[in-house]
Each structure stands twice: as C-alpha cells, then as structure tokens.
GROMACS .gro file of C-alpha atoms in nm:
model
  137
    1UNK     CA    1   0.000   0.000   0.000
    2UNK     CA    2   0.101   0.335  -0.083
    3UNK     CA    3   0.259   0.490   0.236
    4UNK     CA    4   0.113   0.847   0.136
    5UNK     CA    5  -0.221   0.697   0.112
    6UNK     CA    6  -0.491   0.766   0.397
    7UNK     CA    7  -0.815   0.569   0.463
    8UNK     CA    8  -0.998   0.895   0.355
    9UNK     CA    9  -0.754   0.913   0.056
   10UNK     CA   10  -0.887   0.520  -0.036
   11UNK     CA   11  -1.218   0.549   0.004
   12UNK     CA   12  -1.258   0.874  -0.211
   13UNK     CA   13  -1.059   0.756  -0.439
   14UNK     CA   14  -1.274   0.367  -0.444
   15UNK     CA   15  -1.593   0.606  -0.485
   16UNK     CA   16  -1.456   0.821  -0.732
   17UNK     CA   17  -1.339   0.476  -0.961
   18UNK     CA   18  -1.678   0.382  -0.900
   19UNK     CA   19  -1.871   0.695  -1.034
   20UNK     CA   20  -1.646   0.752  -1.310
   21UNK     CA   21  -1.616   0.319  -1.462
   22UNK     CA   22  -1.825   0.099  -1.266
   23UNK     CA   23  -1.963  -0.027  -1.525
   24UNK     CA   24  -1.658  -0.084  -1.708
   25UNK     CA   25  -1.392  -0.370  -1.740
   26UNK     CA   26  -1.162  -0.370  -1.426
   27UNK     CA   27  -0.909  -0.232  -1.645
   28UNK     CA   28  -1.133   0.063  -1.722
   29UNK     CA   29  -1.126   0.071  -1.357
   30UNK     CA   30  -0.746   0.025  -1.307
   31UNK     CA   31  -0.690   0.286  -1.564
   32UNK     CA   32  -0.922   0.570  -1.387
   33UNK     CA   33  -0.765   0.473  -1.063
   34UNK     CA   34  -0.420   0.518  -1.223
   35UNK     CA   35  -0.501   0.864  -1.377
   36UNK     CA   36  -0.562   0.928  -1.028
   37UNK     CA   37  -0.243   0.851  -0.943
   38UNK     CA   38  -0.045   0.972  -1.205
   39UNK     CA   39  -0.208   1.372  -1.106
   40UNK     CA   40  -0.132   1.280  -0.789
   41UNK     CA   41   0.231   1.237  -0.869
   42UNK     CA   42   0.256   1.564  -1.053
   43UNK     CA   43   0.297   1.788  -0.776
   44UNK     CA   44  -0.042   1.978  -0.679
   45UNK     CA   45  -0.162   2.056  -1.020
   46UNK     CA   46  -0.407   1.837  -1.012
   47UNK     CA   47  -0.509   1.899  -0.658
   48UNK     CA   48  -0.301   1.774  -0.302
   49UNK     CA   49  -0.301   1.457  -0.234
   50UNK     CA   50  -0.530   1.145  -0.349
   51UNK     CA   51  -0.861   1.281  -0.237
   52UNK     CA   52  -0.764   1.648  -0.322
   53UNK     CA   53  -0.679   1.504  -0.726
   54UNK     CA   54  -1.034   1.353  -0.691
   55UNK     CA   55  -1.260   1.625  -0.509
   56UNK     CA   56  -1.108   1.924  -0.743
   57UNK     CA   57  -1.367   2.169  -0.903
   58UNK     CA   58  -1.460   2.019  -1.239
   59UNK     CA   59  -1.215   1.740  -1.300
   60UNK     CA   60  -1.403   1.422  -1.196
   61UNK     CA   61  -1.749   1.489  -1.309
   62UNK     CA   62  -1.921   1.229  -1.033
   63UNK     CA   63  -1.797   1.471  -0.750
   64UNK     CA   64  -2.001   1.776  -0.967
   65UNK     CA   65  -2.283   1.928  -0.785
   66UNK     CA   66  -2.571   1.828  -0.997
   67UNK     CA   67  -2.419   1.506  -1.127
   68UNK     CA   68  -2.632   1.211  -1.112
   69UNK     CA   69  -2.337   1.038  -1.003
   70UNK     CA   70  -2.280   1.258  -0.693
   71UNK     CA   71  -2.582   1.166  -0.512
   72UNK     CA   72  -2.537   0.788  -0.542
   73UNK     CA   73  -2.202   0.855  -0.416
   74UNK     CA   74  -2.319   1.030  -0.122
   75UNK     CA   75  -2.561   0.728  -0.092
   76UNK     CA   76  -2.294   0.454  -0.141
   77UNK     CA   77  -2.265   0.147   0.024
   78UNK     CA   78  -1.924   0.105   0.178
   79UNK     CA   79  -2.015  -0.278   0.270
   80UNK     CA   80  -2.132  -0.322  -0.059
   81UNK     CA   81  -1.987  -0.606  -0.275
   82UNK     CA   82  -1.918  -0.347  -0.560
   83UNK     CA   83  -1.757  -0.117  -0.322
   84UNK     CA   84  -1.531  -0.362  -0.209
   85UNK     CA   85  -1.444  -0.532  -0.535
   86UNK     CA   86  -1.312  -0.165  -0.654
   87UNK     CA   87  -1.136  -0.079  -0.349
   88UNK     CA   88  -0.970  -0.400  -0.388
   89UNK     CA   89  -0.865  -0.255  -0.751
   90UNK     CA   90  -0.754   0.079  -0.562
   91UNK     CA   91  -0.553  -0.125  -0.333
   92UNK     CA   92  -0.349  -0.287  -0.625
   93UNK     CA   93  -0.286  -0.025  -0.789
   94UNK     CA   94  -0.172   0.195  -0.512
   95UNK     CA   95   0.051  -0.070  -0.393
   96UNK     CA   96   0.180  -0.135  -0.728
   97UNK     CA   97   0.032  -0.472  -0.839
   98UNK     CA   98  -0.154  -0.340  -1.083
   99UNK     CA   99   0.093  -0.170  -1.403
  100UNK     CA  100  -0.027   0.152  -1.472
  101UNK     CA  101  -0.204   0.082  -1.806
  102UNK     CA  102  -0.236   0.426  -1.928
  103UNK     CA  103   0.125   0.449  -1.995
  104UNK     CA  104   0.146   0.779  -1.766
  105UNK     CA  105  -0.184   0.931  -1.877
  106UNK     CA  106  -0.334   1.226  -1.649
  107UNK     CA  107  -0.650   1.259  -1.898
  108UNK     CA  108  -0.947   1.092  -1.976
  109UNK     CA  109  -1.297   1.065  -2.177
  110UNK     CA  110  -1.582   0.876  -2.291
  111UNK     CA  111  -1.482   0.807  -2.639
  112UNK     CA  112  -1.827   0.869  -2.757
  113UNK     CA  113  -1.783   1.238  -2.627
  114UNK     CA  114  -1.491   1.378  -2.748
  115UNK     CA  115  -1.324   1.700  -2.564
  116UNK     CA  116  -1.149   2.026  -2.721
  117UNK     CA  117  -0.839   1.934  -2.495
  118UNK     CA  118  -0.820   1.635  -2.690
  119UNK     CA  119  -0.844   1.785  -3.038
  120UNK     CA  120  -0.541   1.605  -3.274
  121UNK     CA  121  -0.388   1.407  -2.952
  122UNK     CA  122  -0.390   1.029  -2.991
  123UNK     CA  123  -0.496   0.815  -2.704
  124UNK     CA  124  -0.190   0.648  -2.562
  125UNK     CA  125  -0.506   0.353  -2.435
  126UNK     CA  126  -0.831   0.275  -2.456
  127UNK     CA  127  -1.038   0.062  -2.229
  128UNK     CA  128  -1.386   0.001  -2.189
  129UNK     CA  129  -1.537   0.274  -2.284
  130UNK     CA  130  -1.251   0.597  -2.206
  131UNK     CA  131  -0.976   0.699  -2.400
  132UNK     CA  132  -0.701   0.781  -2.191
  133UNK     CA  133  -0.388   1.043  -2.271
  134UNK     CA  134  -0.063   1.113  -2.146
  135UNK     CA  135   0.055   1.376  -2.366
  136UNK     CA  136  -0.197   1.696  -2.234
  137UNK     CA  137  -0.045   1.964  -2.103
   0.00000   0.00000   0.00000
C-alpha cells in the first residue's frame, strides 16, 4: 500500500473509480484509478493529495454538484460487494500490483464524447469505454 495513502484518501478515491467506470472492465477501472495517481504524482496541479486530485472543481465529473453520479455517491454502500471489489482494484494499484495501463496518462474521456483538450492528440489507451492520454499539457 502506498505509504502516502490515507483511509480517507482510499475510500474517495474507491468512490470516485466507481462513479467515473463501474460499469466498465476492471481495467477501465485500473486505468481511472491510475489517472488518479499519475495527477497525484505531478505535484499539486491536479489537486493535493489522493482525495484532493479527486474532489477538485470540475475534473471528476461524479464529484459535480448536480451530477447524477454525486448523489449515489453520497448514498454509497461502503459494505457493498461493488464497493469492495473496486477498493480491492484501488488497493493494487496503489501498492503497485496493478501496471499503470495508461502508460502515464493524467486525462481521460468517454470516447463517444470527445473533448477540445483532446483535439489532434492520440490516445496512448483505450479501455472500456474511455480513451485515456498522457501527452496533455
């Protein structure tokens, strides 16, 4: 386990795999949880720390006010058997058993709804149903 990683800093991150891909392959899931990651390794761009890279104004759109996600999230089932299957993901990959398969990528988007950020960049992976980048400055 990471040794910078809280039990706040797991469970926001857990719920903010599950907004953003549970309904995708666990390595959709191991890719949003290494996007996490990867911001969180960039010094505080992205936010401080594991929950900050999560929680930041208008980066993980589950955590937006308004979001259908949000409010399941607030409802979420810590006990749950999804919960815990993706937490078990989050665990992997913040103690390093799970590669980072987005070769270093800090972006990401349904590949149904492309972004202007993304405009003439080529995904460095795809999974599920996200692209994922690692050249986005």
């Amino acid at each position: 386990m990471s040794r910078s990683a809280t039990e706040k800093d797991i469970d926001i991150m857990t719920k903010t795999v599950w907004g953003e891909a549970r309904g995708e392959p666990d390595a959709g899931k191991v890719a949003v949880a290494h996007v996490i990651m990867n911001r969180a390794n960039s010094g505080n761009r992205y936010g401080q720390g594991i929950a900050g890279v999560c929680l930041k104004d208008r980066q993980f759109s589950c955590w937006d006010e308004g979001d259908v996600n949000r409010g399941q999230i607030d409802r979420l089932n810590t006990n749950s058997q999804e919960y815990q299957k993706i937490r078990r993901i989050v665990e992997e990959v913040l103690d390093g058993t799970r590669p980072d398969n987005t070769y270093g990528s800090t972006h990401y988007h349904r590949t149904d709804t492309p972004h202007n950020w993304a405009n003439g960049k080529r995904p460095a992976a795809k999974h599920g149903a996200h692209s994922f980048y690692n050249d986005i400055d």
